[in-house]
Amino acid sequence: MMLAYMDRAAAAAEPEDAGEPAPVAAGCAAATDFGGLVSAIPAAVVRPASADDVASAIRAAARTAGLTVAARGNGHSVAGQAMAEGGLVLDMRALALSRRPQMQLVGCPGGGNNGPCYADVPGGALWEEVLHWGVKNHGLAPASWTDYLRLTVGGTLSNGGVSGQSFRYGPQVSNVAELEVVTGDGDCRVCSPSSHPDLFFAVLGGLGQFGVITRARIPLRRAPRAVRWTRVVYASFADYTADAEWLVTRPPEEAFDYVEGFAFVNSDDPVNGWPSVPIPGGARFDASLLPAGAGPVLYCLEVALYQYPDGAVEDDEDKVGPEHVGGAAGRRGLLPGGAAAVLPGRRAGGGRAGGAERRDPPRVPRQRLRPQGLLPELPGRGGVGAPLRRRQVEALRGAQGPLRPAGDPRAGPENLPQGPGVRRRRVARAPAGGGGPGLAWHGRMGWGEDQPGVSCWW
């Protein structure tokens, strides 16, 4: 263990002629965080090489009255939560940078075909590092992520770890099999849902108040070879929320793998306006096509569907077709409504590449889609041009239920459609640049090989 001590008096003071003292010690990253609202200079920064080092530091702090301890990952707290003024800051990144073996594959008999796979990773490892290690070495990855991957494993598990996959796979705290934790009395314990469960569930989402996570065992699943994704921009908050609700309440065999939304300013401001919303496929945002009544704030949904390398059920690339989001389209949302749909390649209902949806396009009649094989008959369900009724949304919400921990038959990474009985839905494929009236076409991007042509997404 290495202690990095600082001379507080020298570090906190500016030169005599500079006036007020500096709020942050020069070179002391532990005195700042991502929020930039708070600064607190610790007495020492501890850079542990093992869980034993973390335990030694906590036991030493316990012997000194009033000496506080804070665990710091990559410094992405926003209000000083990882600071300890006059106390000890544990630099958890040091755990991931030590020379000891960092990440280990656990279980995974037959490459995952004969049993579950797990990764044992240090609490100070970045999720970005976990991703690179898993995909490059084993073709595996966790099911649930954060939006920003340069966060530590222990940091997000101490908070929740919510992102666009959470509605389907659960948050990161529901995708953990085992933890190694150093408690407030300096004991190092291994806990899981079956061993010391009180400690296990207290630490997950416990904001570091019940112990410091030094190691986590994360379930892994096959990594997709590519990801299809796009973004859709809305001028109406009601349309935006209605479509978001529709998408996250789909049954698993019809659901996207990622759905997330955000708001941005209706202006050309490079930080908060249109340029801040990357659009796939190199398409540009054409603000002139926004509805005439668009307000100062716009809303965006980002959706993605994973593609897999073999013929397994997850490789059903077109399982989310127009029949599955037809109700949303009929509500003047995703496709032919008053919302501004930003899509790569072709716009919905138009021929210009990229940009926003036309201001008030007509709804697409079902009979114009069905002859092309793009919209099969679905008795009793709302289709394109038919609004989704509130009671249907309520029924879907009730069937899907809330987010549930891993292992629950209704949610979590084990809730994957498998076997020959899984219902598949195919949508016709068209040559690149083609497209029927009112249809949204998309290209593909990701880790794997591309194939000619594009597929109808909805």
Short mmCIF file of C-alpha atoms in Angstrom, two decimals:
data_model
loop_
_atom_site.label_atom_id
_atom_site.label_comp_id
_atom_site.label_asym_id
_atom_site.label_seq_id
_atom_site.Cartn_x
_atom_site.Cartn_y
_atom_site.Cartn_z
CA MET A 1 0.00 0.00 0.00
CA MET A 2 1.24 3.47 -0.85
CA LEU A 3 0.18 6.64 0.98
CA ALA A 4 0.47 9.87 -0.98
CA TYR A 5 0.67 12.60 1.66
CA MET A 6 0.30 16.29 0.96
CA ASP A 7 1.36 19.39 2.79
CA ARG A 8 -2.11 20.92 3.16
CA ALA A 9 -0.91 24.36 4.11
CA ALA A 10 1.42 24.64 1.14
CA ALA A 11 -1.01 23.08 -1.30
CA ALA A 12 -4.02 25.18 -0.36
CA ALA A 13 -2.38 28.59 -0.47
CA GLU A 14 -1.67 30.76 -3.48
CA PRO A 15 1.46 32.95 -3.58
CA GLU A 16 1.26 35.81 -1.08
CA ASP A 17 0.38 38.43 -3.69
CA ALA A 18 -2.40 36.37 -5.26
CA GLY A 19 -5.09 37.29 -2.72
CA GLU A 20 -7.53 34.51 -1.79
CA PRO A 21 -6.36 30.93 -1.17
CA ALA A 22 -6.86 28.36 -3.91
CA PRO A 23 -9.92 26.16 -3.31
CA VAL A 24 -8.23 23.07 -4.75
CA ALA A 25 -4.74 21.75 -4.17
CA ALA A 26 -2.62 21.81 -7.29
CA GLY A 27 -2.20 18.30 -8.62
CA CYS A 28 -4.67 16.75 -6.17
CA ALA A 29 -7.32 15.05 -8.28
CA ALA A 30 -8.92 13.61 -5.14
CA ALA A 31 -9.95 17.14 -4.12
CA THR A 32 -12.20 17.54 -7.18
CA ASP A 33 -14.86 15.61 -9.04
CA PHE A 34 -16.86 15.71 -12.26
CA GLY A 35 -19.48 18.05 -10.85
CA GLY A 36 -16.98 20.80 -10.11
CA LEU A 37 -19.25 22.19 -7.39
CA VAL A 38 -17.34 21.05 -4.32
CA SER A 39 -13.69 20.75 -3.38
CA ALA A 40 -12.28 19.10 -0.28
CA ILE A 41 -8.60 18.42 0.34
CA PRO A 42 -7.88 15.08 2.03
CA ALA A 43 -5.08 14.45 4.49
CA ALA A 44 -3.88 11.54 2.36
CA VAL A 45 -4.68 9.56 -0.76
CA VAL A 46 -4.36 5.79 -0.41
CA ARG A 47 -3.55 3.82 -3.54
CA PRO A 48 -4.25 0.18 -2.62
CA ALA A 49 -2.91 -2.76 -4.57
CA SER A 50 -5.29 -5.30 -3.00
CA ALA A 51 -8.37 -5.71 -0.85
CA ASP A 52 -6.05 -6.24 2.12
CA ASP A 53 -4.63 -2.75 1.56
CA VAL A 54 -8.14 -1.30 1.57
CA ALA A 55 -8.91 -3.15 4.81
CA SER A 56 -5.68 -1.90 6.43
CA ALA A 57 -6.50 1.70 5.55
CA ILE A 58 -10.03 1.44 6.93
CA ARG A 59 -8.83 -0.17 10.16
CA ALA A 60 -6.22 2.57 10.55
CA ALA A 61 -8.87 5.25 10.06
CA ALA A 62 -11.13 3.56 12.61
CA ARG A 63 -8.47 4.04 15.28
CA THR A 64 -8.51 7.83 14.80
CA ALA A 65 -11.59 9.68 16.01
CA GLY A 66 -13.19 11.85 13.36
CA LEU A 67 -11.04 10.57 10.49
CA THR A 68 -13.29 9.93 7.50
CA VAL A 69 -12.71 7.60 4.55
CA ALA A 70 -14.10 7.89 1.01
CA ALA A 71 -13.67 5.52 -1.94
CA ARG A 72 -12.98 7.28 -5.24
CA GLY A 73 -13.30 5.59 -8.61
CA ASN A 74 -12.83 7.69 -11.73
CA GLY A 75 -14.04 10.88 -10.09
CA HIS A 76 -17.51 11.09 -11.65
CA SER A 77 -19.41 12.08 -8.54
CA VAL A 78 -21.15 15.41 -8.89
CA ALA A 79 -21.37 16.80 -5.35
CA GLY A 80 -18.30 15.67 -3.45
CA GLN A 81 -19.54 12.19 -2.51
CA ALA A 82 -16.06 10.68 -3.13
CA MET A 83 -14.21 13.35 -1.12
CA ALA A 84 -12.98 13.28 2.48
CA GLU A 85 -11.87 16.66 3.76
CA GLY A 86 -8.99 16.09 6.13
CA GLY A 87 -9.52 12.33 5.83
CA LEU A 88 -8.43 9.43 3.63
CA VAL A 89 -9.41 9.00 -0.02
CA LEU A 90 -9.07 5.47 -1.39
CA ASP A 91 -8.00 5.68 -5.05
CA MET A 92 -9.79 2.55 -6.27
CA ARG A 93 -8.34 2.83 -9.76
CA ALA A 94 -5.09 1.60 -8.23
CA LEU A 95 -6.69 -1.83 -7.76
CA ALA A 96 -7.15 -2.13 -11.50
CA LEU A 97 -3.66 -0.82 -12.28
CA SER A 98 -1.70 -3.15 -10.01
CA ARG A 99 0.41 -5.91 -11.52
CA ARG A 100 -1.77 -8.71 -10.22
CA PRO A 101 -4.19 -10.56 -12.53
CA GLN A 102 -7.06 -8.18 -13.05
CA MET A 103 -9.96 -9.90 -14.79
CA GLN A 104 -10.63 -13.61 -14.79
CA LEU A 105 -13.19 -15.75 -16.57
CA VAL A 106 -15.10 -17.94 -14.11
CA GLY A 107 -17.19 -20.97 -15.02
CA CYS A 108 -18.14 -20.87 -18.71
CA PRO A 109 -17.91 -24.60 -19.50
CA GLY A 110 -17.86 -25.27 -23.22
CA GLY A 111 -17.41 -21.59 -23.96
CA GLY A 112 -20.72 -20.84 -22.31
CA ASN A 113 -22.71 -23.50 -24.16
CA ASN A 114 -22.82 -25.82 -21.14
CA GLY A 115 -23.13 -23.36 -18.28
CA PRO A 116 -23.06 -19.71 -17.21
CA CYS A 117 -20.07 -17.43 -17.67
CA TYR A 118 -18.85 -14.82 -15.20
CA ALA A 119 -16.10 -12.24 -15.02
CA ASP A 120 -14.27 -11.50 -11.78
CA VAL A 121 -13.21 -7.86 -12.05
CA PRO A 122 -11.64 -5.37 -9.61
CA GLY A 123 -13.89 -2.73 -8.14
CA GLY A 124 -11.65 -0.06 -9.63
CA ALA A 125 -11.82 -1.40 -13.20
CA LEU A 126 -13.59 0.77 -15.77
CA TRP A 127 -16.56 -0.72 -17.59
CA GLU A 128 -14.75 0.19 -20.79
CA GLU A 129 -11.91 -2.11 -19.73
CA VAL A 130 -14.36 -4.90 -18.92
CA LEU A 131 -15.93 -4.54 -22.36
CA HIS A 132 -12.62 -4.67 -24.23
CA TRP A 133 -11.38 -7.63 -22.19
CA GLY A 134 -14.57 -9.64 -22.58
CA VAL A 135 -15.17 -9.07 -26.28
CA LYS A 136 -11.56 -9.32 -27.42
CA ASN A 137 -10.62 -12.40 -25.42
CA HIS A 138 -13.86 -14.34 -25.08
CA GLY A 139 -16.59 -12.85 -27.30
CA LEU A 140 -18.60 -12.16 -24.13
CA ALA A 141 -19.95 -9.04 -22.46
CA PRO A 142 -22.22 -8.00 -19.57
CA ALA A 143 -25.87 -7.50 -20.46
CA SER A 144 -26.39 -4.16 -18.71
CA TRP A 145 -24.23 -1.06 -19.08
CA THR A 146 -24.01 2.60 -18.23
CA ASP A 147 -24.14 5.23 -20.97
CA TYR A 148 -20.63 6.41 -20.19
CA LEU A 149 -18.21 3.49 -19.90
CA ARG A 150 -15.32 5.25 -18.17
CA LEU A 151 -16.89 4.67 -14.79
CA THR A 152 -15.65 2.11 -12.29
CA VAL A 153 -17.42 -1.16 -11.60
CA GLY A 154 -17.55 -0.48 -7.86
CA GLY A 155 -18.77 3.06 -8.42
CA THR A 156 -21.79 2.21 -10.54
CA LEU A 157 -22.71 -0.83 -8.43
CA SER A 158 -22.73 1.48 -5.41
CA ASN A 159 -25.27 3.68 -7.18
CA GLY A 160 -27.45 1.56 -9.46
CA GLY A 161 -26.08 1.46 -12.98
CA VAL A 162 -29.09 2.42 -15.08
CA SER A 163 -29.03 2.81 -18.85
CA GLY A 164 -30.99 2.07 -22.00
CA GLN A 165 -30.73 -1.71 -21.46
CA SER A 166 -32.18 -1.61 -17.95
CA PHE A 167 -35.82 -1.95 -19.01
CA ARG A 168 -35.00 -5.34 -20.54
CA TYR A 169 -31.99 -6.75 -18.69
CA GLY A 170 -32.30 -4.91 -15.39
CA PRO A 171 -29.90 -2.30 -13.95
CA GLN A 172 -26.31 -3.25 -13.21
CA VAL A 173 -27.11 -3.93 -9.55
CA SER A 174 -29.41 -6.74 -10.75
CA ASN A 175 -26.61 -8.26 -12.81
CA VAL A 176 -24.15 -9.24 -10.08
CA ALA A 177 -23.49 -12.76 -8.79
CA GLU A 178 -20.97 -12.07 -6.02
CA LEU A 179 -19.10 -9.23 -4.32
CA GLU A 180 -15.92 -8.89 -2.30
CA VAL A 181 -16.51 -6.08 0.18
CA VAL A 182 -14.42 -4.38 2.86
CA THR A 183 -16.79 -3.32 5.63
CA GLY A 184 -16.54 -0.33 7.94
CA ASP A 185 -14.72 -2.35 10.60
CA GLY A 186 -12.02 -3.38 8.14
CA ASP A 187 -13.20 -6.94 7.50
CA CYS A 188 -12.96 -8.33 3.96
CA ARG A 189 -16.02 -10.46 3.17
CA VAL A 190 -17.33 -12.31 0.14
CA CYS A 191 -21.10 -12.03 -0.20
CA SER A 192 -23.81 -13.10 -2.62
CA PRO A 193 -27.58 -13.62 -2.66
CA SER A 194 -27.01 -16.87 -0.75
CA SER A 195 -24.02 -15.91 1.44
CA HIS A 196 -24.30 -12.83 3.68
CA PRO A 197 -27.28 -11.60 1.62
CA ASP A 198 -27.96 -8.65 3.94
CA LEU A 199 -24.51 -7.23 3.21
CA PHE A 200 -24.78 -8.06 -0.49
CA PHE A 201 -28.03 -6.19 -1.06
CA ALA A 202 -27.08 -3.33 1.26
CA VAL A 203 -23.87 -2.64 -0.66
CA LEU A 204 -25.56 -2.73 -4.08
CA GLY A 205 -26.90 0.78 -4.48
CA GLY A 206 -25.74 1.65 -0.96
CA LEU A 207 -23.65 4.68 -1.99
CA GLY A 208 -20.59 3.24 -0.27
CA GLN A 209 -22.13 3.51 3.20
CA PHE A 210 -22.05 -0.23 3.93
CA GLY A 211 -18.65 -1.15 2.54
CA VAL A 212 -16.14 -0.70 -0.27
CA ILE A 213 -16.49 -3.01 -3.28
CA THR A 214 -13.08 -4.45 -4.15
CA ARG A 215 -14.22 -7.20 -6.54
CA ALA A 216 -17.41 -8.08 -8.42
CA ARG A 217 -18.49 -11.21 -10.25
CA ILE A 218 -20.48 -10.14 -13.30
CA PRO A 219 -22.60 -12.51 -15.44
CA LEU A 220 -21.62 -12.52 -19.11
CA ARG A 221 -23.51 -13.31 -22.28
CA ARG A 222 -22.60 -13.50 -25.92
CA ALA A 223 -21.51 -10.17 -27.32
CA PRO A 224 -23.45 -9.06 -30.41
CA ARG A 225 -21.44 -8.81 -33.60
CA ALA A 226 -23.16 -5.57 -34.53
CA VAL A 227 -25.79 -3.15 -33.28
CA ARG A 228 -28.53 -1.53 -35.32
CA TRP A 229 -29.49 1.80 -33.91
CA THR A 230 -31.09 5.10 -34.77
CA ARG A 231 -32.44 8.24 -33.15
CA VAL A 232 -35.86 9.80 -33.54
CA VAL A 233 -36.47 13.45 -32.65
CA TYR A 234 -39.83 14.72 -31.38
CA ALA A 235 -41.32 18.18 -31.05
CA SER A 236 -44.19 16.91 -28.88
CA PHE A 237 -43.45 15.71 -25.36
CA ALA A 238 -46.68 13.70 -25.36
CA ASP A 239 -45.66 11.80 -28.51
CA TYR A 240 -42.19 11.27 -27.11
CA THR A 241 -43.38 9.77 -23.82
CA ALA A 242 -46.10 7.70 -25.48
CA ASP A 243 -43.63 6.05 -27.85
CA ALA A 244 -41.09 5.51 -25.07
CA GLU A 245 -43.76 3.79 -22.98
CA TRP A 246 -44.80 1.64 -25.89
CA LEU A 247 -41.25 0.51 -26.65
CA VAL A 248 -40.27 -0.45 -23.10
CA THR A 249 -43.46 -2.45 -22.51
CA ARG A 250 -43.03 -4.82 -25.45
CA PRO A 251 -42.80 -8.54 -24.60
CA PRO A 252 -39.21 -9.86 -24.65
CA GLU A 253 -39.49 -11.60 -28.02
CA GLU A 254 -40.53 -8.31 -29.64
CA ALA A 255 -38.46 -5.83 -27.68
CA PHE A 256 -35.50 -3.72 -28.59
CA ASP A 257 -32.32 -4.26 -26.62
CA TYR A 258 -31.79 -0.56 -25.90
CA VAL A 259 -34.25 2.32 -25.50
CA GLU A 260 -33.28 5.66 -24.06
CA GLY A 261 -34.46 9.23 -24.29
CA PHE A 262 -33.19 12.74 -23.66
CA ALA A 263 -34.02 16.37 -24.33
CA PHE A 264 -32.05 19.07 -26.11
CA VAL A 265 -32.46 22.71 -27.08
CA ASN A 266 -34.17 23.63 -30.34
CA SER A 267 -31.27 25.76 -31.61
CA ASP A 268 -27.95 25.49 -33.42
CA ASP A 269 -26.02 25.76 -30.15
CA PRO A 270 -23.06 23.33 -30.54
CA VAL A 271 -23.26 22.17 -26.91
CA ASN A 272 -26.98 21.86 -26.17
CA GLY A 273 -28.66 22.21 -29.57
CA TRP A 274 -29.01 20.19 -32.79
CA PRO A 275 -25.25 19.57 -33.25
CA SER A 276 -25.17 17.84 -29.85
CA VAL A 277 -27.34 14.98 -31.18
CA PRO A 278 -25.23 12.63 -33.35
CA ILE A 279 -27.30 10.94 -36.03
CA PRO A 280 -26.25 7.52 -37.38
CA GLY A 281 -25.27 7.00 -40.96
CA GLY A 282 -23.92 10.51 -41.41
CA ALA A 283 -27.42 11.97 -41.81
CA ARG A 284 -27.83 15.60 -40.93
CA PHE A 285 -30.44 17.31 -38.82
CA ASP A 286 -32.65 19.44 -41.07
CA ALA A 287 -34.31 21.91 -38.71
CA SER A 288 -36.42 23.41 -41.52
CA LEU A 289 -38.55 20.26 -41.49
CA LEU A 290 -39.58 20.59 -37.85
CA PRO A 291 -43.29 21.17 -37.21
CA ALA A 292 -44.27 24.82 -37.29
CA GLY A 293 -45.29 24.77 -33.64
CA ALA A 294 -42.09 23.24 -32.31
CA GLY A 295 -41.13 24.75 -28.98
CA PRO A 296 -37.73 25.65 -27.48
CA VAL A 297 -37.06 22.05 -26.37
CA LEU A 298 -36.93 18.91 -28.53
CA TYR A 299 -36.94 15.29 -27.41
CA CYS A 300 -35.02 12.30 -28.73
CA LEU A 301 -35.42 8.54 -28.45
CA GLU A 302 -32.42 6.35 -29.18
CA VAL A 303 -33.18 2.69 -29.92
CA ALA A 304 -30.96 -0.27 -30.78
CA LEU A 305 -31.29 -3.92 -31.72
CA TYR A 306 -28.45 -6.40 -31.29
CA GLN A 307 -27.29 -8.74 -34.05
CA TYR A 308 -25.53 -12.03 -33.40
CA PRO A 309 -23.12 -14.03 -35.57
CA ASP A 310 -24.93 -17.36 -35.90
CA GLY A 311 -28.40 -18.67 -36.45
CA ALA A 312 -29.54 -18.53 -32.83
CA VAL A 313 -32.84 -16.92 -32.02
CA GLU A 314 -31.19 -13.64 -31.03
CA ASP A 315 -30.02 -13.33 -34.64
CA ASP A 316 -33.58 -12.67 -35.77
CA GLU A 317 -32.56 -9.23 -36.93
CA ASP A 318 -35.99 -8.14 -38.04
CA LYS A 319 -37.99 -9.44 -35.09
CA VAL A 320 -39.07 -5.87 -34.36
CA GLY A 321 -41.03 -5.03 -37.47
CA PRO A 322 -43.79 -2.58 -38.36
CA GLU A 323 -46.43 -4.83 -36.85
CA HIS A 324 -44.81 -4.45 -33.44
CA VAL A 325 -44.53 -0.70 -33.28
CA GLY A 326 -47.52 -0.03 -35.49
CA GLY A 327 -49.51 1.35 -32.58
CA ALA A 328 -46.79 3.85 -31.82
CA ALA A 329 -46.69 4.91 -35.45
CA GLY A 330 -50.43 5.41 -35.48
CA ARG A 331 -50.16 7.73 -32.49
CA ARG A 332 -48.27 10.21 -34.67
CA GLY A 333 -45.01 9.16 -33.10
CA LEU A 334 -42.22 7.04 -34.50
CA LEU A 335 -43.18 7.11 -38.16
CA PRO A 336 -45.89 9.11 -39.80
CA GLY A 337 -46.87 11.56 -37.07
CA GLY A 338 -46.17 15.17 -36.33
CA ALA A 339 -42.89 14.22 -34.63
CA ALA A 340 -39.62 14.92 -36.36
CA ALA A 341 -38.05 11.55 -37.14
CA VAL A 342 -34.30 11.70 -37.65
CA LEU A 343 -33.17 8.60 -39.49
CA PRO A 344 -30.10 7.54 -41.49
CA GLY A 345 -30.50 7.21 -45.23
CA ARG A 346 -34.19 7.79 -45.99
CA ARG A 347 -36.72 9.77 -44.05
CA ALA A 348 -39.99 8.16 -43.14
CA GLY A 349 -42.45 9.15 -45.84
CA GLY A 350 -39.96 11.00 -48.00
CA GLY A 351 -37.02 10.60 -50.34
CA ARG A 352 -34.48 13.07 -48.98
CA ALA A 353 -31.53 11.53 -47.20
CA GLY A 354 -31.30 12.39 -43.53
CA GLY A 355 -32.96 15.18 -41.64
CA ALA A 356 -36.26 15.52 -39.88
CA GLU A 357 -39.64 14.09 -40.75
CA ARG A 358 -41.96 16.15 -42.93
CA ARG A 359 -44.24 18.47 -41.01
CA ASP A 360 -47.56 16.67 -41.35
CA PRO A 361 -47.30 13.53 -43.48
CA PRO A 362 -50.35 11.34 -43.97
CA ARG A 363 -50.74 8.10 -42.09
CA VAL A 364 -49.70 4.99 -43.96
CA PRO A 365 -52.70 2.77 -44.74
CA ARG A 366 -52.19 -0.89 -43.89
CA GLN A 367 -53.27 -1.96 -47.37
CA ARG A 368 -50.29 -0.09 -48.87
CA LEU A 369 -47.86 -2.12 -46.76
CA ARG A 370 -49.41 -5.57 -46.81
CA PRO A 371 -48.99 -6.28 -50.58
CA GLN A 372 -45.26 -5.75 -50.15
CA GLY A 373 -45.08 -8.36 -47.41
CA LEU A 374 -44.14 -5.73 -44.87
CA LEU A 375 -47.18 -5.80 -42.62
CA PRO A 376 -48.82 -9.16 -41.89
CA GLU A 377 -52.35 -9.44 -40.55
CA LEU A 378 -52.54 -9.13 -36.77
CA PRO A 379 -56.16 -9.57 -35.68
CA GLY A 380 -57.10 -7.64 -32.60
CA ARG A 381 -54.00 -5.46 -32.48
CA GLY A 382 -53.46 -1.86 -33.36
CA GLY A 383 -51.47 -1.38 -36.56
CA VAL A 384 -50.05 1.48 -38.55
CA GLY A 385 -52.67 4.18 -38.63
CA ALA A 386 -54.48 2.87 -35.53
CA PRO A 387 -53.82 4.57 -32.19
CA LEU A 388 -52.78 2.46 -29.24
CA ARG A 389 -55.48 2.75 -26.61
CA ARG A 390 -54.57 3.53 -23.01
CA ARG A 391 -55.95 0.25 -21.68
CA GLN A 392 -53.63 -1.61 -24.06
CA VAL A 393 -50.65 0.28 -22.70
CA GLU A 394 -51.77 -0.52 -19.16
CA ALA A 395 -52.10 -4.19 -20.05
CA LEU A 396 -48.62 -4.25 -21.53
CA ARG A 397 -47.18 -2.52 -18.50
CA GLY A 398 -48.85 -5.01 -16.19
CA ALA A 399 -47.58 -7.96 -18.20
CA GLN A 400 -44.02 -6.69 -18.30
CA GLY A 401 -43.88 -5.64 -14.65
CA PRO A 402 -41.15 -3.64 -12.92
CA LEU A 403 -37.42 -4.15 -13.22
CA ARG A 404 -36.49 -7.37 -11.48
CA PRO A 405 -33.21 -8.86 -10.26
CA ALA A 406 -31.21 -11.27 -12.37
CA GLY A 407 -32.62 -14.78 -12.21
CA ASP A 408 -36.23 -13.71 -12.04
CA PRO A 409 -38.14 -15.50 -14.84
CA ARG A 410 -39.68 -12.20 -15.93
CA ALA A 411 -36.53 -10.10 -16.21
CA GLY A 412 -32.76 -10.11 -16.04
CA PRO A 413 -30.12 -11.55 -18.37
CA GLU A 414 -31.58 -15.06 -18.17
CA ASN A 415 -34.82 -13.81 -19.67
CA LEU A 416 -33.70 -14.48 -23.24
CA PRO A 417 -35.96 -16.11 -25.82
CA GLN A 418 -34.59 -19.54 -26.69
CA GLY A 419 -35.65 -22.72 -28.39
CA PRO A 420 -37.60 -23.63 -31.51
CA GLY A 421 -40.90 -22.45 -30.10
CA VAL A 422 -39.92 -18.80 -30.06
CA ARG A 423 -42.07 -16.77 -32.38
CA ARG A 424 -40.18 -15.02 -35.16
CA ARG A 425 -41.38 -12.28 -37.43
CA ARG A 426 -39.72 -11.49 -40.71
CA VAL A 427 -39.82 -8.27 -42.61
CA ALA A 428 -38.98 -8.02 -46.30
CA ARG A 429 -35.53 -6.88 -47.33
CA ALA A 430 -35.02 -4.21 -49.96
CA PRO A 431 -32.00 -3.04 -51.96
CA ALA A 432 -30.00 -0.14 -50.61
CA GLY A 433 -31.64 3.18 -51.31
CA GLY A 434 -35.04 1.62 -51.83
CA GLY A 435 -38.13 1.96 -49.75
CA GLY A 436 -41.86 1.91 -49.98
CA PRO A 437 -44.03 4.90 -49.23
CA GLY A 438 -44.00 5.90 -45.61
CA LEU A 439 -41.33 3.40 -44.56
CA ALA A 440 -38.24 4.13 -42.52
CA TRP A 441 -35.10 2.40 -43.71
CA HIS A 442 -31.86 2.09 -41.86
CA GLY A 443 -28.31 0.94 -42.45
CA ARG A 444 -26.27 -0.98 -39.96
CA MET A 445 -23.16 -0.23 -37.97
CA GLY A 446 -21.21 -2.08 -35.34
CA TRP A 447 -18.40 -4.52 -34.71
CA GLY A 448 -19.13 -7.06 -37.44
CA GLU A 449 -19.29 -7.32 -41.18
CA ASP A 450 -21.82 -5.33 -43.12
CA GLN A 451 -24.05 -6.87 -45.76
CA PRO A 452 -25.47 -5.22 -48.85
CA GLY A 453 -28.96 -3.85 -48.63
CA VAL A 454 -30.97 -2.61 -45.73
CA SER A 455 -33.89 -3.96 -43.74
CA CYS A 456 -37.16 -2.39 -42.77
CA TRP A 457 -37.04 -1.66 -39.06
CA TRP A 458 -40.53 -0.35 -38.45
#
